[in-house]
XYZ file of C-alpha atoms in Angstrom:
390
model
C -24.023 -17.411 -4.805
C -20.214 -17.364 -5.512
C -19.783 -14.166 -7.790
C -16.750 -12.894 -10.178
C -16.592 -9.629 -10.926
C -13.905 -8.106 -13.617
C -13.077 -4.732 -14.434
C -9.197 -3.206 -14.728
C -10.006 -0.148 -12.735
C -11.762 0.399 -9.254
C -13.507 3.298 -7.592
C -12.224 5.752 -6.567
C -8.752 5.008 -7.659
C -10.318 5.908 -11.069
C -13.072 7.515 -11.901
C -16.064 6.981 -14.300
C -19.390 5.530 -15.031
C -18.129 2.058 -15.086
C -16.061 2.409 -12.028
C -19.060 3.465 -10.399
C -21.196 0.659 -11.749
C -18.672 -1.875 -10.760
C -18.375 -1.244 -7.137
C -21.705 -0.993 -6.302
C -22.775 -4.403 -7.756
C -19.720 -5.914 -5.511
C -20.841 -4.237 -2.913
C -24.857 -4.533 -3.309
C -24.156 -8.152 -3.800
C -21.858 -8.430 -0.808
C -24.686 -7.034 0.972
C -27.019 -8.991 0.034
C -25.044 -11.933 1.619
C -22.961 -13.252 -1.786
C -19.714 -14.460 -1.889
C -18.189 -11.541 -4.480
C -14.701 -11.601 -5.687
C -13.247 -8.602 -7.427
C -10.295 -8.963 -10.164
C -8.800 -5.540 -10.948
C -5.224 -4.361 -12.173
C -3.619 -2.556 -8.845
C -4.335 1.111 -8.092
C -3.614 1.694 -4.784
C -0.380 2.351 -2.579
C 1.991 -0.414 -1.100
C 0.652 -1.703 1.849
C -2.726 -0.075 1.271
C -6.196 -2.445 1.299
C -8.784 -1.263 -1.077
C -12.038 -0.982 0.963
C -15.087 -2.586 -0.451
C -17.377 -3.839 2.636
C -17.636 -7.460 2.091
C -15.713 -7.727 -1.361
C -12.483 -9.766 -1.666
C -10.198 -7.788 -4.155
C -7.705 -9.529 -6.085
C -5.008 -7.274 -8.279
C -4.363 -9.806 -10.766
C -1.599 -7.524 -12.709
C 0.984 -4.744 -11.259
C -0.014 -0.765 -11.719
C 0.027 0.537 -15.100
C -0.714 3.854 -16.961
C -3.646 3.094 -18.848
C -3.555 6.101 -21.299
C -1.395 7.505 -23.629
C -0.258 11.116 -24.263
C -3.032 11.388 -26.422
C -5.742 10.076 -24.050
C -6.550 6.722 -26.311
C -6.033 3.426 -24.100
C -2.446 1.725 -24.084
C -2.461 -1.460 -25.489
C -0.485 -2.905 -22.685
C -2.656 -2.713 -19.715
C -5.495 -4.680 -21.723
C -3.034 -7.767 -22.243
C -1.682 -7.600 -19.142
C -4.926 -7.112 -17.307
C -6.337 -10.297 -19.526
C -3.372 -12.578 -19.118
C -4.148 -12.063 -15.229
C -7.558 -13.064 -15.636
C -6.525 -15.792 -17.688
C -4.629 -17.415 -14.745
C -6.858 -16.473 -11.868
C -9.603 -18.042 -13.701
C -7.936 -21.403 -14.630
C -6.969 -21.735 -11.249
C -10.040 -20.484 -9.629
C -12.929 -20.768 -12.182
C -14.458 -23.564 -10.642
C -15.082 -21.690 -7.446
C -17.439 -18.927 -8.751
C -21.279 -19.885 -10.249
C -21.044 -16.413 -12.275
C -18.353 -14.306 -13.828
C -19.633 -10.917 -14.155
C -17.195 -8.878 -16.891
C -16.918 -5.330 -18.868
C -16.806 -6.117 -22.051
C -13.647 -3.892 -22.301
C -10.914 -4.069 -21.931
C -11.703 -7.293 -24.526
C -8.800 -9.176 -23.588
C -10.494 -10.087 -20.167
C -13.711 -11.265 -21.326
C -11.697 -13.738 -23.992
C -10.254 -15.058 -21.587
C -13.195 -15.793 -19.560
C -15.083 -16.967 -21.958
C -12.522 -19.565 -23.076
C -12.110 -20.951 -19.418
C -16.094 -20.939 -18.907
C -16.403 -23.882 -21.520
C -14.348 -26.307 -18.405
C -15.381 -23.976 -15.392
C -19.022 -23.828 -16.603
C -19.850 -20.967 -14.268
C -22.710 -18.429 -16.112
C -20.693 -15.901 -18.033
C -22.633 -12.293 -17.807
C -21.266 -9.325 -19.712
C -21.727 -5.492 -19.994
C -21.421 -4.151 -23.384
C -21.368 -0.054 -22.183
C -20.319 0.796 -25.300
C -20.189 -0.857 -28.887
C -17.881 0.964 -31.435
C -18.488 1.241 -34.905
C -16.319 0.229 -37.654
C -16.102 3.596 -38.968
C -15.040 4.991 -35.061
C -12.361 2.335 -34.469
C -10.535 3.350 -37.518
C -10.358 6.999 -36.513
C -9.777 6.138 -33.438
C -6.731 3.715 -33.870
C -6.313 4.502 -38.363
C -7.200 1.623 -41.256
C -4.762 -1.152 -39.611
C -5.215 -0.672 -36.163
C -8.644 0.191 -36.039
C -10.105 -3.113 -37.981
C -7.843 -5.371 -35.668
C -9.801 -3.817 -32.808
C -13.064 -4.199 -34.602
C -12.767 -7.533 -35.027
C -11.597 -8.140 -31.761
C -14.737 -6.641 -30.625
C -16.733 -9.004 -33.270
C -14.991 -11.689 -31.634
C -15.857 -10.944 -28.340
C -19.250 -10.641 -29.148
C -19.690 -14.072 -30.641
C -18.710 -15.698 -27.180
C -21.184 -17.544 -25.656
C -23.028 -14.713 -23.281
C -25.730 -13.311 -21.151
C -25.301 -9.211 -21.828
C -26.340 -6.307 -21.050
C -26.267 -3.124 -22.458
C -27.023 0.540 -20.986
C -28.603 1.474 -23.955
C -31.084 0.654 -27.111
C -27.961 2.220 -29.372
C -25.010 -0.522 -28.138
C -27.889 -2.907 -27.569
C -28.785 -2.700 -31.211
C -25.276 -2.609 -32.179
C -24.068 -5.173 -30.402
C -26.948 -7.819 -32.434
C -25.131 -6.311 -35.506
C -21.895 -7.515 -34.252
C -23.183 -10.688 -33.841
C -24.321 -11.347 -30.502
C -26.525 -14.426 -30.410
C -27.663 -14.645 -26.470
C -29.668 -12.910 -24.759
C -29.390 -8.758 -24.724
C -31.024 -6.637 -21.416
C -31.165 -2.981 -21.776
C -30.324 -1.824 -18.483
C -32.388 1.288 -17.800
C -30.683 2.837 -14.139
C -27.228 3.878 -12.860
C -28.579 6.335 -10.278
C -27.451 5.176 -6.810
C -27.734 9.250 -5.276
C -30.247 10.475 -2.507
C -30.884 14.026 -4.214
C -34.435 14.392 -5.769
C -35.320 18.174 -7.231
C -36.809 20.626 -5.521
C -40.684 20.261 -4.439
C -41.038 23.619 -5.448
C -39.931 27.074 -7.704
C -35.804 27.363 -6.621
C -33.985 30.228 -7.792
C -30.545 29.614 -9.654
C -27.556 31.281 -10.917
C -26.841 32.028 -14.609
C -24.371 28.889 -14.899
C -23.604 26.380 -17.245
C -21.741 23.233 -15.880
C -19.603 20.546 -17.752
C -18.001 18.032 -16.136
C -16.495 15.076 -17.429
C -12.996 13.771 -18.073
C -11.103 15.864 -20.312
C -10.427 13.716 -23.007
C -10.863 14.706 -27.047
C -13.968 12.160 -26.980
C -16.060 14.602 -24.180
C -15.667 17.445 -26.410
C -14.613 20.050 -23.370
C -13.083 22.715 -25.807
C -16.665 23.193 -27.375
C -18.709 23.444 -24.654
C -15.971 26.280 -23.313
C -16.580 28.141 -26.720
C -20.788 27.749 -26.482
C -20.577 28.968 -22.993
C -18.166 32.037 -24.139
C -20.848 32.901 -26.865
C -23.838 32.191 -24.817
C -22.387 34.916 -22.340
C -23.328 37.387 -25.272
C -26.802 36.512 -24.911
C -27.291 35.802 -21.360
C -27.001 38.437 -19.098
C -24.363 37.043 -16.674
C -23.750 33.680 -17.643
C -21.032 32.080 -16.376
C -19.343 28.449 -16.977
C -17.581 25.928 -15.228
C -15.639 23.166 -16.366
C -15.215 20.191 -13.923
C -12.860 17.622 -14.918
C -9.290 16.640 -15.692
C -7.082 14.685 -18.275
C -5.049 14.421 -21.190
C -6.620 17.918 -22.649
C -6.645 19.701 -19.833
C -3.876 21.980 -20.830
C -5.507 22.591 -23.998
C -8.747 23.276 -22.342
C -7.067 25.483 -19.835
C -5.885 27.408 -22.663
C -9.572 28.305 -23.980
C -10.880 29.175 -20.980
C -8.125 31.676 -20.520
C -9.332 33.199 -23.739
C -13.260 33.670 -22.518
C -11.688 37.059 -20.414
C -12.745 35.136 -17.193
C -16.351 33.957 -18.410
C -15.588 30.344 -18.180
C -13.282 28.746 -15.412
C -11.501 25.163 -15.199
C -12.334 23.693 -11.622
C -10.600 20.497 -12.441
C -11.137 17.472 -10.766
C -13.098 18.517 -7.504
C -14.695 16.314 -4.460
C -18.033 14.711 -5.964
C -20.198 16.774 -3.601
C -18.891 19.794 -4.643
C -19.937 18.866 -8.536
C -23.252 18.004 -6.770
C -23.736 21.271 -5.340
C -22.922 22.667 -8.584
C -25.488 20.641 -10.517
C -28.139 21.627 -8.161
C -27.536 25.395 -8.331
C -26.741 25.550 -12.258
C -29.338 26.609 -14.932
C -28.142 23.963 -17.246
C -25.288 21.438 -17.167
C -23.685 21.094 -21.044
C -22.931 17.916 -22.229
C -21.279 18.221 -25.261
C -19.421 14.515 -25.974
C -19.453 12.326 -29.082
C -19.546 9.792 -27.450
C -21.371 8.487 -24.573
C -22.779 4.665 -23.550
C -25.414 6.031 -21.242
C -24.804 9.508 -19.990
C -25.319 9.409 -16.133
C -24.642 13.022 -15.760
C -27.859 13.635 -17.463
C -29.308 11.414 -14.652
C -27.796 13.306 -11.861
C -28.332 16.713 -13.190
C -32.201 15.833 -13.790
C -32.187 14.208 -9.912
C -31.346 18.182 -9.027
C -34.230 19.793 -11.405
C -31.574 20.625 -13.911
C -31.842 20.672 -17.247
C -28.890 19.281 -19.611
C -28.067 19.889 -23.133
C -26.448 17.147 -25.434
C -25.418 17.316 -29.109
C -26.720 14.342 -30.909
C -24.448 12.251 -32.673
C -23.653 8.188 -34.168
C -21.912 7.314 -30.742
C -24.002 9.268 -28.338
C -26.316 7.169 -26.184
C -26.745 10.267 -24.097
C -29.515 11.630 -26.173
C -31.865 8.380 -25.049
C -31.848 10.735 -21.744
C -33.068 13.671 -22.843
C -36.841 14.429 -24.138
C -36.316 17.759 -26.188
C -37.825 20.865 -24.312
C -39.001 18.312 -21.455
C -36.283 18.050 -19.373
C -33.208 19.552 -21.600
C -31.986 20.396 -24.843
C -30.830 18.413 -27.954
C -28.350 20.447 -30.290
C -28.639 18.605 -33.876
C -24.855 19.885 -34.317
C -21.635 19.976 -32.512
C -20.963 23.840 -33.213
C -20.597 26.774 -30.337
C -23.300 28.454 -31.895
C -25.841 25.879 -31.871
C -24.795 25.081 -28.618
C -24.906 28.636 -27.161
C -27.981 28.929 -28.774
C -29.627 25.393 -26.731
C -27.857 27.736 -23.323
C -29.777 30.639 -24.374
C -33.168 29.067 -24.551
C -32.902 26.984 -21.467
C -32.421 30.636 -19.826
C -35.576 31.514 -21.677
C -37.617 28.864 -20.739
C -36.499 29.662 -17.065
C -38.046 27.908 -13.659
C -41.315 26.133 -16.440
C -38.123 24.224 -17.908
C -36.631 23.156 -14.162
C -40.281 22.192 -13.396
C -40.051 19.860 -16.134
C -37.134 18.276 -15.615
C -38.231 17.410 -12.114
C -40.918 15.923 -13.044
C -39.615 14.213 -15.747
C -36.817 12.668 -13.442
C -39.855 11.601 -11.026
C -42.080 9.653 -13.338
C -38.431 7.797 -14.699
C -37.026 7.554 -11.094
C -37.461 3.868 -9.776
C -36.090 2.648 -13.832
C -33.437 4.889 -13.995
C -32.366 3.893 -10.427
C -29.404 1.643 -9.698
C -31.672 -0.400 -7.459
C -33.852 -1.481 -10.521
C -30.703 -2.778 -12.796
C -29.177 -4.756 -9.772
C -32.612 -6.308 -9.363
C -32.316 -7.033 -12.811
C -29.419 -8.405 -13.003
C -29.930 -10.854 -10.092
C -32.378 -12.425 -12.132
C -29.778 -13.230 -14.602
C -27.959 -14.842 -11.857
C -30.696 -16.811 -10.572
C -30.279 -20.364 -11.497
C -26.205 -20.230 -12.081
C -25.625 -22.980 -9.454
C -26.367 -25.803 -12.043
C -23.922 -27.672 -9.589
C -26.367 -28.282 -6.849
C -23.103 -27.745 -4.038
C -24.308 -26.748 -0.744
C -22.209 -24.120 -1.067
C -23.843 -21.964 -3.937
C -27.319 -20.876 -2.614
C -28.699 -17.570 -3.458
């Protein structure tokens, strides 16, 4: 099968949950002896090749700064990356039997959808996240906000097979409009780490780690930590991570007296061993379209707290008191307080979460969505050319 897949960023050029996702289904499909073709914006250095065993990448636009001062996307980037796709497609569309696309940046998945009506390859789309009206206008203000609202309506009503990450976008994205077929994709987990057969002994440490950006939140979960040191003999935070806030987040951890420190952006298996040797890792975004740290955390036998929320698919991860902590409010105090009783509830809470993560492990695995999608795939060669066999 001749396979399209379109994203503007690749790991580990950039990093994230749907960088992650990305690669690995070019790569598990590569594997599994398909034809994959990457389209991405450039990241990488003159005269370096991106390495993805058995994936052809194609930058279809120059390197760009994706983010503003502010850490909201660039409008730029999104038109360019989608003009790119535009051309690659009209030229090449007839060569692929499926077109695998993020929903966002939007731009891209307009323009595939407008050359799949002459191409007629099967058009498959992740929808990781589906914004509300009320979040794109504080997120862009009144004008801005409900021209990218109804770009996202638009988007929606193009002829699709989709998938979401979660029952909140999945719902959402039916509200939008979406008239084809929605599949809740249950697993991102592609690690090796499974908790601890046993009782393990940990230090008194809360984790965060995520991108510093205003949407994750950071400057909270540094304050919760800082108050939750009151109560918990010991405690100590971390804060993995880097971005647009990070001076502003640098700036409240100096204030927690040493308490809390900024790691910044660190080599994945150090975050790993951090997670497994943590008494709780603190989630503490808005906004989240699945929440994979959750995942990983619970893969160690640690529990994670997460503030519920409109935009926070997160909390679909998280069974109160079974394998974490869900704060009804995004204050330090309610927060510190979800720290403080995950120290009370000590190794029976760890227990938990490792078993928790073992009766959810083969759905939440990355295994189980690839299968999945596959069988969206199957039957794209409507062609009958020798050339497109699964």
């Amino acid at each position: 099968m001749r396979v399209c897949v379109i994203y503007d960023c690749l790991f580990p050029y950039t990093v994230g949950g749907a960088e992650r996702w990305y690669r690995n289904v070019a790569e598990r499909l590569a594997a599994a002896g398909h034809e994959v073709t990457y389209l991405t914006l450039t990241q990488w250095e003159p005269g370096e090749e991106p390495g993805l065993a058995g994936v052809r990448v194609v930058a279809v636009g120059p390197r760009m700064g994706l983010y503003g001062p502010g850490g909201q996307r660039r409008i730029g980037p999104p038109v360019r990356f989608g003009l790119g796709v535009l051309g690659h497609l009209v030229r090449h569309g007839r060569d692929y039997d499926v077109v695998h696309t993020g929903s966002f940046p939007y731009f891209a998945l307009l323009a595939a959808g407008l050359v799949a009506r002459v191409a007629r390859y099967r058009l498959v789309v992740d929808w990781i996240e589906v914004w509300s009206a009320e979040y794109w206008r504080e997120y862009l203000g009144p004008v801005a906000g409900a021209i990218g609202h109804g770009v996202q309506r638009a988007c929606a009503r193009v002829p699709q097979e989709a998938f979401c990450f979660s029952r909140l976008h999945a719902g959402r994205l039916r509200g939008e409009g979406l008239r084809g077929p929605v599949t809740v994709l249950s697993g991102l987990y592609d690690g090796t780490s499974r908790p601890p057969a046993g009782p393990r002994a940990v230090d008194p440490v809360a984790v965060f780690a995520g991108r510093l950006i205003p949407e994750k939140r950071a400057g909270l979960a540094v304050a919760a930590m800082a108050a939750a040191a009151r109560r918990v003999p010991g405690l100590r935070g971390t804060i993995y991570g880097d971005g647009p806030e990070r001076e502003r987040v640098a700036g409240a951890v100096a204030a927690t007296g040493g308490v809390v420190r900024l790691a910044g952006f660190v080599d994945p298996a150090e975050i790993d061993a951090a997670l497994a040797g943590a008494m709780c890792m603190v989630l503490t975004s808005r906004r989240e379209g699945y929440g994979m740290v959750v995942v990983e955390a619970a893969a160690r036998g640690t529990p994670s707290i997460v503030v519920a929320g409109p935009d926070n698919a997160a909390v679909e991860l998280v069974a109160d008191g079974v394998n974490g902590v869900v704060v009804d409010r995004a204050e330090a105090a309610a927060v510190a307080e979800a720290i403080a009783r995950v120290h009370r509830a000590g190794p029976e809470l760890r227990a938990s979460t490792a078993a928790w993560f073992e009766a959810h492990a083969a759905s939440l695995s990355l295994a189980a969505s690839l299968e999945r999608v596959l069988e969206v795939y199957a039957g794209a060669d409507r062609r009958g050319s020798p050339s497109t066999r699964a």
